[in-house]
Short mmCIF file of C-alpha atoms in Angstrom, two decimals:
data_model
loop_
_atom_site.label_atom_id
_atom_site.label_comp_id
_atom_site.label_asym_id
_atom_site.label_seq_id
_atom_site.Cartn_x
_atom_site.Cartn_y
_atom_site.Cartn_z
CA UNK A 455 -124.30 169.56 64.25
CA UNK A 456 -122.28 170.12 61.05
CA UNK A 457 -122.83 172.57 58.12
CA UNK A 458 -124.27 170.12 55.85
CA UNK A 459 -126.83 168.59 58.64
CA UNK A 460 -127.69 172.04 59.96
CA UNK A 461 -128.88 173.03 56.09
CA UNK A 462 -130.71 169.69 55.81
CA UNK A 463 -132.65 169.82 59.46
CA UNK A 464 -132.59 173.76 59.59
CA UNK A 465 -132.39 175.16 56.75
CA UNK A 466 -133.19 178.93 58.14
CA UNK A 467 -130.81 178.73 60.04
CA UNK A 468 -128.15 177.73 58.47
CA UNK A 469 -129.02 180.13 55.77
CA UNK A 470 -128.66 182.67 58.36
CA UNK A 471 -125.27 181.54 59.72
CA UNK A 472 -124.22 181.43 56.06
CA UNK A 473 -124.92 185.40 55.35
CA UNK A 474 -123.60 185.97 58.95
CA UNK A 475 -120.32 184.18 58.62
CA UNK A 476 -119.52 183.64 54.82
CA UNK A 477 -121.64 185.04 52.31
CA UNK A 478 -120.39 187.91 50.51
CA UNK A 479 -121.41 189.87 47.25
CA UNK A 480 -119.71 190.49 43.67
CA UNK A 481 -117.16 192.71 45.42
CA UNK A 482 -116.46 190.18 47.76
CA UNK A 483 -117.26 192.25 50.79
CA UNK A 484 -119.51 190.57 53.30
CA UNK A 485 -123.34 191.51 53.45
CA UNK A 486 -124.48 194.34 55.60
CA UNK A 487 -127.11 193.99 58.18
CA UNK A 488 -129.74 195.45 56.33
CA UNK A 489 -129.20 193.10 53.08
CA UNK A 490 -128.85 190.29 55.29
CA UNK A 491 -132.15 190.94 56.71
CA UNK A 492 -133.31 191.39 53.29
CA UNK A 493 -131.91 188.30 51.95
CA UNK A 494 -133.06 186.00 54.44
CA UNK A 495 -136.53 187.29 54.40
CA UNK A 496 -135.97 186.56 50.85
CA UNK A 497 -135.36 182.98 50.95
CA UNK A 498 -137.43 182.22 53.66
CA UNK A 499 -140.08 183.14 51.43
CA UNK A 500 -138.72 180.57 48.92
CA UNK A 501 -137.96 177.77 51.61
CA UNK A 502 -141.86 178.32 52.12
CA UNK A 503 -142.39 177.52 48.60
CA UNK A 504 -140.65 174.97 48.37
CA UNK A 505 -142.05 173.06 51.48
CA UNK A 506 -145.37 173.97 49.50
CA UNK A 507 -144.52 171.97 46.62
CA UNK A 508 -143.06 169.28 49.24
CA UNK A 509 -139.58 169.76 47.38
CA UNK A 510 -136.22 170.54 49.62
CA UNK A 511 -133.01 172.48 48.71
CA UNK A 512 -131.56 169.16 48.49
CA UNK A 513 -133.79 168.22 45.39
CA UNK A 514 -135.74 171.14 44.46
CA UNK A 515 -135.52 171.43 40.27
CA UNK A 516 -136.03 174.15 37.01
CA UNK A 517 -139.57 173.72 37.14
CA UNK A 518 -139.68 174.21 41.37
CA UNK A 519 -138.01 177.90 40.23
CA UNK A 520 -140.09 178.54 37.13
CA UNK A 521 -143.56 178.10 39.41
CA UNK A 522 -141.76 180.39 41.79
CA UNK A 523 -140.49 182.90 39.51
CA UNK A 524 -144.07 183.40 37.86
CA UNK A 525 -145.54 183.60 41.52
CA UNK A 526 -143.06 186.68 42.12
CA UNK A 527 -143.78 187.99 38.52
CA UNK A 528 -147.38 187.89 39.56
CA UNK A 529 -146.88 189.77 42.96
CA UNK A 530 -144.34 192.65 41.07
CA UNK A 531 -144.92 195.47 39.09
CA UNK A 532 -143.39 195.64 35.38
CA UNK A 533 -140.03 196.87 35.77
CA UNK A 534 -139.26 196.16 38.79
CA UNK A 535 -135.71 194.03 39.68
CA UNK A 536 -137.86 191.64 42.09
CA UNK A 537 -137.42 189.05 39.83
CA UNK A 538 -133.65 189.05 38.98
CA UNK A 539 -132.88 189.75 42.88
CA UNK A 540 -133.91 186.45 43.39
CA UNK A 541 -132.64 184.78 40.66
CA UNK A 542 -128.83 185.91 41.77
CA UNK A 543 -130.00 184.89 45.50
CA UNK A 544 -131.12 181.59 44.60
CA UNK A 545 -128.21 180.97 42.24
CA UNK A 546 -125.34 181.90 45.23
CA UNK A 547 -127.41 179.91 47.14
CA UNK A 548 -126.90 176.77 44.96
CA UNK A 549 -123.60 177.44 44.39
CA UNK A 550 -122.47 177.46 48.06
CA UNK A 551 -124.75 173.98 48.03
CA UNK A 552 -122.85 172.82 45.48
CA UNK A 553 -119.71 173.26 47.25
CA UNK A 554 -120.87 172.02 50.26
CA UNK A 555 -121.67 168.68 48.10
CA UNK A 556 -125.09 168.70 49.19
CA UNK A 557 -126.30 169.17 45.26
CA UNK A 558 -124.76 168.10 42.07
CA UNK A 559 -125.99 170.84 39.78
CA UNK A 560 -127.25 174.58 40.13
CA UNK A 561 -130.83 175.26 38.49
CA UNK A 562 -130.36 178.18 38.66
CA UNK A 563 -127.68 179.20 36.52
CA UNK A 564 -129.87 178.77 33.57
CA UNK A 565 -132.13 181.27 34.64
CA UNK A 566 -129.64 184.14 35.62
CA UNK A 567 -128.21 183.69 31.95
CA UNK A 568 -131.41 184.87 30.64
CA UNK A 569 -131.89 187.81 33.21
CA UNK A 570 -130.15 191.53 33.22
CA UNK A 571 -130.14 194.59 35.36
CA UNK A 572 -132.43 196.84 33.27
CA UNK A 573 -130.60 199.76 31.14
CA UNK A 574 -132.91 202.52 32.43
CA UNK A 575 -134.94 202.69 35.29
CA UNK A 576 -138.79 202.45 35.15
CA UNK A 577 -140.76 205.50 35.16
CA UNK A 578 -142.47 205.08 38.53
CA UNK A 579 -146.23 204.98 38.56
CA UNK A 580 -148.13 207.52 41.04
CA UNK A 581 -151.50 209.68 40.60
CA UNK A 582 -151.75 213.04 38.76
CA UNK A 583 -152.28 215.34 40.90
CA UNK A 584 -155.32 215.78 40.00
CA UNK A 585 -156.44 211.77 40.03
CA UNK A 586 -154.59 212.22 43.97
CA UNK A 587 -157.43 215.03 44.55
CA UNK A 588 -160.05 212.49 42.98
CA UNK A 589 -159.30 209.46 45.31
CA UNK A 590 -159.30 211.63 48.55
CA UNK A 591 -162.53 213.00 47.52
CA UNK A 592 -163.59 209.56 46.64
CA UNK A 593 -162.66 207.93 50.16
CA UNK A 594 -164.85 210.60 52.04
CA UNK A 595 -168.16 208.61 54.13
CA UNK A 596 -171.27 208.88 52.63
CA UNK A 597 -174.16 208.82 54.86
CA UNK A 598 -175.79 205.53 52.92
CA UNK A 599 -172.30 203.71 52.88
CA UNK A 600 -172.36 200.07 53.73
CA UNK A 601 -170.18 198.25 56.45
CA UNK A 602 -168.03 197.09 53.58
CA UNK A 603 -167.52 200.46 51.83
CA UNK A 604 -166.47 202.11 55.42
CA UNK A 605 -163.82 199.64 55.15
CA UNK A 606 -162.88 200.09 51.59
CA UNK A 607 -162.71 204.04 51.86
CA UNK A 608 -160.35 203.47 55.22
CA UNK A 609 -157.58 201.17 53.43
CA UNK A 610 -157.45 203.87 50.80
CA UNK A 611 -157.26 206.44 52.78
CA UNK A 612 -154.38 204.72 55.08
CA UNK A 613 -152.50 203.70 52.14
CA UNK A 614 -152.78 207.01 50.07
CA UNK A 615 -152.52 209.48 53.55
CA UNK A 616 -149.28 207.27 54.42
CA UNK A 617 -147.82 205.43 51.86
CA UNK A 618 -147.38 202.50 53.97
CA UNK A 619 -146.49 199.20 52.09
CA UNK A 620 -149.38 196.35 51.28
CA UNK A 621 -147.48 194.43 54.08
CA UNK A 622 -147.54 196.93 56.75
CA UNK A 623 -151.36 198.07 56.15
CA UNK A 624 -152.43 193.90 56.38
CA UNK A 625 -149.78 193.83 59.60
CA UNK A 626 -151.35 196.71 61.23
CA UNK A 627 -153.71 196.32 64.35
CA UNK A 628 -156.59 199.58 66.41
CA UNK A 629 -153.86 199.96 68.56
CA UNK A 630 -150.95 201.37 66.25
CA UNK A 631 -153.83 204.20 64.52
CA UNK A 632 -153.53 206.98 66.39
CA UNK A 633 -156.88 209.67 65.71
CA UNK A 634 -156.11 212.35 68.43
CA UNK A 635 -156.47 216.05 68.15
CA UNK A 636 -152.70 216.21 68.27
CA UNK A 637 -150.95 214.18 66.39
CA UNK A 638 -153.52 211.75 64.48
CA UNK A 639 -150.99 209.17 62.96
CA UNK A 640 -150.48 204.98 62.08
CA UNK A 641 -147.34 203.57 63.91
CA UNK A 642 -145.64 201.20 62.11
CA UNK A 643 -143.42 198.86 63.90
CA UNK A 644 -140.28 197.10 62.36
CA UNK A 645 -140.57 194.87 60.04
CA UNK A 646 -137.76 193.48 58.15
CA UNK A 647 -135.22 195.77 57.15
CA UNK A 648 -138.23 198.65 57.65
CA UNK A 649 -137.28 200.66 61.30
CA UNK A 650 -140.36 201.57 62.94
CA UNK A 651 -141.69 205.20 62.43
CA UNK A 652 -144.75 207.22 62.83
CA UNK A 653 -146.42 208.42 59.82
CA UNK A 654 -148.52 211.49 60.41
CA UNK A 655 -152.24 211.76 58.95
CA UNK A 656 -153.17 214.83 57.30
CA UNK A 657 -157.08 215.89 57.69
CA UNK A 658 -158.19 214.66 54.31
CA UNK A 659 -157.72 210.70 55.35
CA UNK A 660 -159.11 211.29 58.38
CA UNK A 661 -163.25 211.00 58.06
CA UNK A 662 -162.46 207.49 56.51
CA UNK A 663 -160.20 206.52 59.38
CA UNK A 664 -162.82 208.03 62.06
CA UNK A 665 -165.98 205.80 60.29
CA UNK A 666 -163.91 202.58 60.24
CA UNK A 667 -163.09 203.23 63.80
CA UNK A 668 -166.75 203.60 64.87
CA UNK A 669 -167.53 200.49 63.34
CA UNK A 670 -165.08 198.97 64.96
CA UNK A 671 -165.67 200.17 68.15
CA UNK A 672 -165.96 196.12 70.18
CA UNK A 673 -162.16 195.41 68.80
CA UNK A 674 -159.75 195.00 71.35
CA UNK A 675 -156.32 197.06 70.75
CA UNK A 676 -154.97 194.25 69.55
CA UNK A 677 -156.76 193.14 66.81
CA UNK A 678 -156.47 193.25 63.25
CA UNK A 679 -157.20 196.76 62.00
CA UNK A 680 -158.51 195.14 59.09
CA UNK A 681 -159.02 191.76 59.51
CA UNK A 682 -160.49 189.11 56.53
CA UNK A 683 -164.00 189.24 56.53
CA UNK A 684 -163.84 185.59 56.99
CA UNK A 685 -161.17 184.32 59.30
CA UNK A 686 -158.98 185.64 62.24
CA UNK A 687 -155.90 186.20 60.07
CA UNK A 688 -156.15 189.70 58.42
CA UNK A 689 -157.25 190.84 55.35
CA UNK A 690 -155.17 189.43 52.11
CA UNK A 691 -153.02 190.76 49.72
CA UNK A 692 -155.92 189.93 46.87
CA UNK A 693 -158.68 191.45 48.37
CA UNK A 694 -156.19 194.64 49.66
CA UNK A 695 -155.32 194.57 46.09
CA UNK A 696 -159.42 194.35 44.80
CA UNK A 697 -160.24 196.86 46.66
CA UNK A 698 -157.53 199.40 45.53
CA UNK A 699 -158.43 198.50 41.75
CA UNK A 700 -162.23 199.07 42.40
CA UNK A 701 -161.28 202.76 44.11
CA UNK A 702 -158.88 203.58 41.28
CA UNK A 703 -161.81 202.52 38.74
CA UNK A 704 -164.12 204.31 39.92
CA UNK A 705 -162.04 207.69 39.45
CA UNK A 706 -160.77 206.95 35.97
CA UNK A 707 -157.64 205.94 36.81
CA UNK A 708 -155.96 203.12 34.12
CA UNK A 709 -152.57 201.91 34.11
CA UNK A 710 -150.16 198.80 33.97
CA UNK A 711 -150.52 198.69 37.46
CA UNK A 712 -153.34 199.11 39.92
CA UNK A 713 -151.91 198.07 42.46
CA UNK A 714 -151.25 199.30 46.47
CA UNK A 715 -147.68 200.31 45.00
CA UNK A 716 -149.34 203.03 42.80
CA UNK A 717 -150.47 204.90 46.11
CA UNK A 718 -147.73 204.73 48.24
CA UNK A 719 -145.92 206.09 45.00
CA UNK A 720 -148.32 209.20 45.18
CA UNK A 721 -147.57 209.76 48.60
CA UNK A 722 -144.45 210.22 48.62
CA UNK A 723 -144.18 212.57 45.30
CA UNK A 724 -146.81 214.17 47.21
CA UNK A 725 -144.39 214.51 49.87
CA UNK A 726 -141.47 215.98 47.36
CA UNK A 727 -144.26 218.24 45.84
CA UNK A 728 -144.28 219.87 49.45
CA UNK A 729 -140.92 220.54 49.71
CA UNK A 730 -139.45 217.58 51.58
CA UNK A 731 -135.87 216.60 50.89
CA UNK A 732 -134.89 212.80 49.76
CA UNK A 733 -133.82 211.60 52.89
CA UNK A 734 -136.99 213.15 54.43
CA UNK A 735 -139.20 211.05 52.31
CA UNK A 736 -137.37 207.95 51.92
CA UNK A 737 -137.45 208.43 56.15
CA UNK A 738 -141.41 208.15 55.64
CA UNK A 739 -141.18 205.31 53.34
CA UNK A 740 -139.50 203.33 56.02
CA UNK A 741 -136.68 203.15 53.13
CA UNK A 742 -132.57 203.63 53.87
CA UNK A 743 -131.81 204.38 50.24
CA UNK A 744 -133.22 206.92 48.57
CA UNK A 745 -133.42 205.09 44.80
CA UNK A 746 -137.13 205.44 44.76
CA UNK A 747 -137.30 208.86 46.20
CA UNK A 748 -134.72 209.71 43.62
CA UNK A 749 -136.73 208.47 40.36
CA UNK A 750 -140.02 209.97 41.77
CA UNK A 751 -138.34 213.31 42.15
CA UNK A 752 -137.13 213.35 38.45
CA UNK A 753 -141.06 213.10 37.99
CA UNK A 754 -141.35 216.62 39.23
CA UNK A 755 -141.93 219.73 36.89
CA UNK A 756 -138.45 221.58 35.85
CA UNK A 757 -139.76 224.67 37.39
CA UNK A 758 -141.45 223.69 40.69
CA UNK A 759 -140.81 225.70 43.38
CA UNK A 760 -141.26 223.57 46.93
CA UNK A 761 -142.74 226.41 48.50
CA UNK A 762 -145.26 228.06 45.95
CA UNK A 763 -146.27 224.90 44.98
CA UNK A 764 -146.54 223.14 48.69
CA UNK A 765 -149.31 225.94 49.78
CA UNK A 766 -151.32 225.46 46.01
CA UNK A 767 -151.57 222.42 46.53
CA UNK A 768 -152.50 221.69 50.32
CA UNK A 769 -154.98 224.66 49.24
CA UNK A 770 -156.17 222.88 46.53
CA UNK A 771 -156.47 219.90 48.08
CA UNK A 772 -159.06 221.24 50.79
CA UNK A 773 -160.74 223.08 48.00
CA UNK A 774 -161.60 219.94 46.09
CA UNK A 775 -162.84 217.96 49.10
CA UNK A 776 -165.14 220.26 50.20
CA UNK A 777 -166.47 221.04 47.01
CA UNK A 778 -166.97 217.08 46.10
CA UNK A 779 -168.38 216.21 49.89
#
């Protein structure tokens, strides 16, 4: 099979071969393994958008890319690069088509004249520490809480106790929670570019996590850990997303986004407030560079001192739950 019939009849993998074999970036080196991974999850995503729209890479148009562009401006936070990633994706991916003769024109190109890297980064969004003392407080079981609020209160507590993505909470199944009176943590296997790691649980996430298992207590090892309520799939990233807005409501928290992102954000300055180093954190965050670790960091007061400040605020943070429970 030839280049031209392999993207036509398999177009996954001949993306793949592509990245492996030929693709290279602005500096004309080739790809690494990591952004490889990264880019074919990447178009994969828009080869499934495309099939959705019963469109090809052979005939897909402008208004194919602006219905996927506002899907991924829906899905991303403000400031974020999501966007443009894929525009210069998409557009070396026409390109190469173009060459191959398999399309007369590039789409694309209009839309990358429009886009630019942004001149300063975003100010990350995360909780006060004082809004992080709130939502632990706030996923604590109440003895009147019903099957749906155990849930609720567990996803927060996973996602603000761990900082795992939207992704890996919905990907997660019984068997990779871990509630044992030695090293209670959520395994999460590799996914993408993401190695596995372990993530440990500290003891304010844990009456949540305990409730939600005792609920589930039929599941087999292998099932969701938090499956749709309707379904066998697992839960979606709307409802994931609801029920993060509805927690962050109901402590006063407001912002441009409300989002999953906002907690796993908190986590990890949480992390830095304790005294961990970059690598450390970006480690936890399943993350090889340490960009994000690097702008939540700048977040941190000029005069912290890891130490001090790591024991005031574990301190703190057991103060607050036992006062609100």
């Amino acid at each position: 099979m030839n280049k031209a019939s392999l993207w036509i009849d398999h177009p996954a993998a001949a993306y793949r071969e592509w990245q492996t074999t030929e693709a290279s970036g602005a500096d004309r080196r080739p790809f690494s393994a990591r952004s490889i991974t990264q880019h074919t999850a990447m178009f994969e995503r828009f080869l499934r958008h495309l099939v959705t729209h019963q469109a090809t890479l052979i005939n897909f148009g402008a208004q194919h890319l602006e219905s996927f562009f506002a899907h991924v401006d829906n899905r991303c936070a403000p400031g974020t690069t999501t966007r443009l990633r894929y525009v210069k994706l998409i557009d070396r991916l026409c390109r190469h088509l173009v060459v191959l003769e398999l399309r007369r024109s590039n789409p694309a190109a209009e839309f990358l004249r429009h886009e630019a890297w942004p001149e300063d980064e975003p100010v990350p969004l995360f909780l006060s520490d004082e809004a992080d003392l709130l939502l632990q407080a706030h996923t604590q079981p109440l003895a009147d809480d019903v099957p749906r609020a155990v849930r609720n209160r567990a996803i927060v507590a996973l996602l603000l106790g761990t900082g795992v993505t939207a992704a890996e909470i919905r990907a997660a199944t019984h068997e990779h929670l871990v509630i044992d009176a030695t090293r209670p943590h959520i395994h999460v296997p590799r996914r993408g570019a993401r190695d596995e790691r372990k993530v440990t649980l500290a003891a304010p996430y844990l009456a949540a996590l305990l409730a939600w298992q005792a609920q589930c207590m039929e599941a087999t090892p292998t099932a969701w850990l938090f499956p749709a309520p309707r379904g066998s799939g697992p839960i979606n990233d709307m409802l994931l997303g609801m029920i993060v807005r509805e927690a962050l409501d109901a402590i006063g928290f407001s912002a441009p986004d409300m989002s999953p992102r906002v907690l796993r954000n908190t986590y990890a300055r949480r992390q830095l407030l304790a005294g961990r180093s970059n690598e450390d954190v970006s480690r936890l965050l399943g993350l090889t560079s340490q960009r994000t670790v690097v702008r939540l960091r700048a977040t941190l007061p000029a005069d912290m001192t890891p130490g001090v400040n790591r024991d005031r605020f574990v301190s703190g943070c057991r103060m607050h739950i036992v006062r609100i429970s």
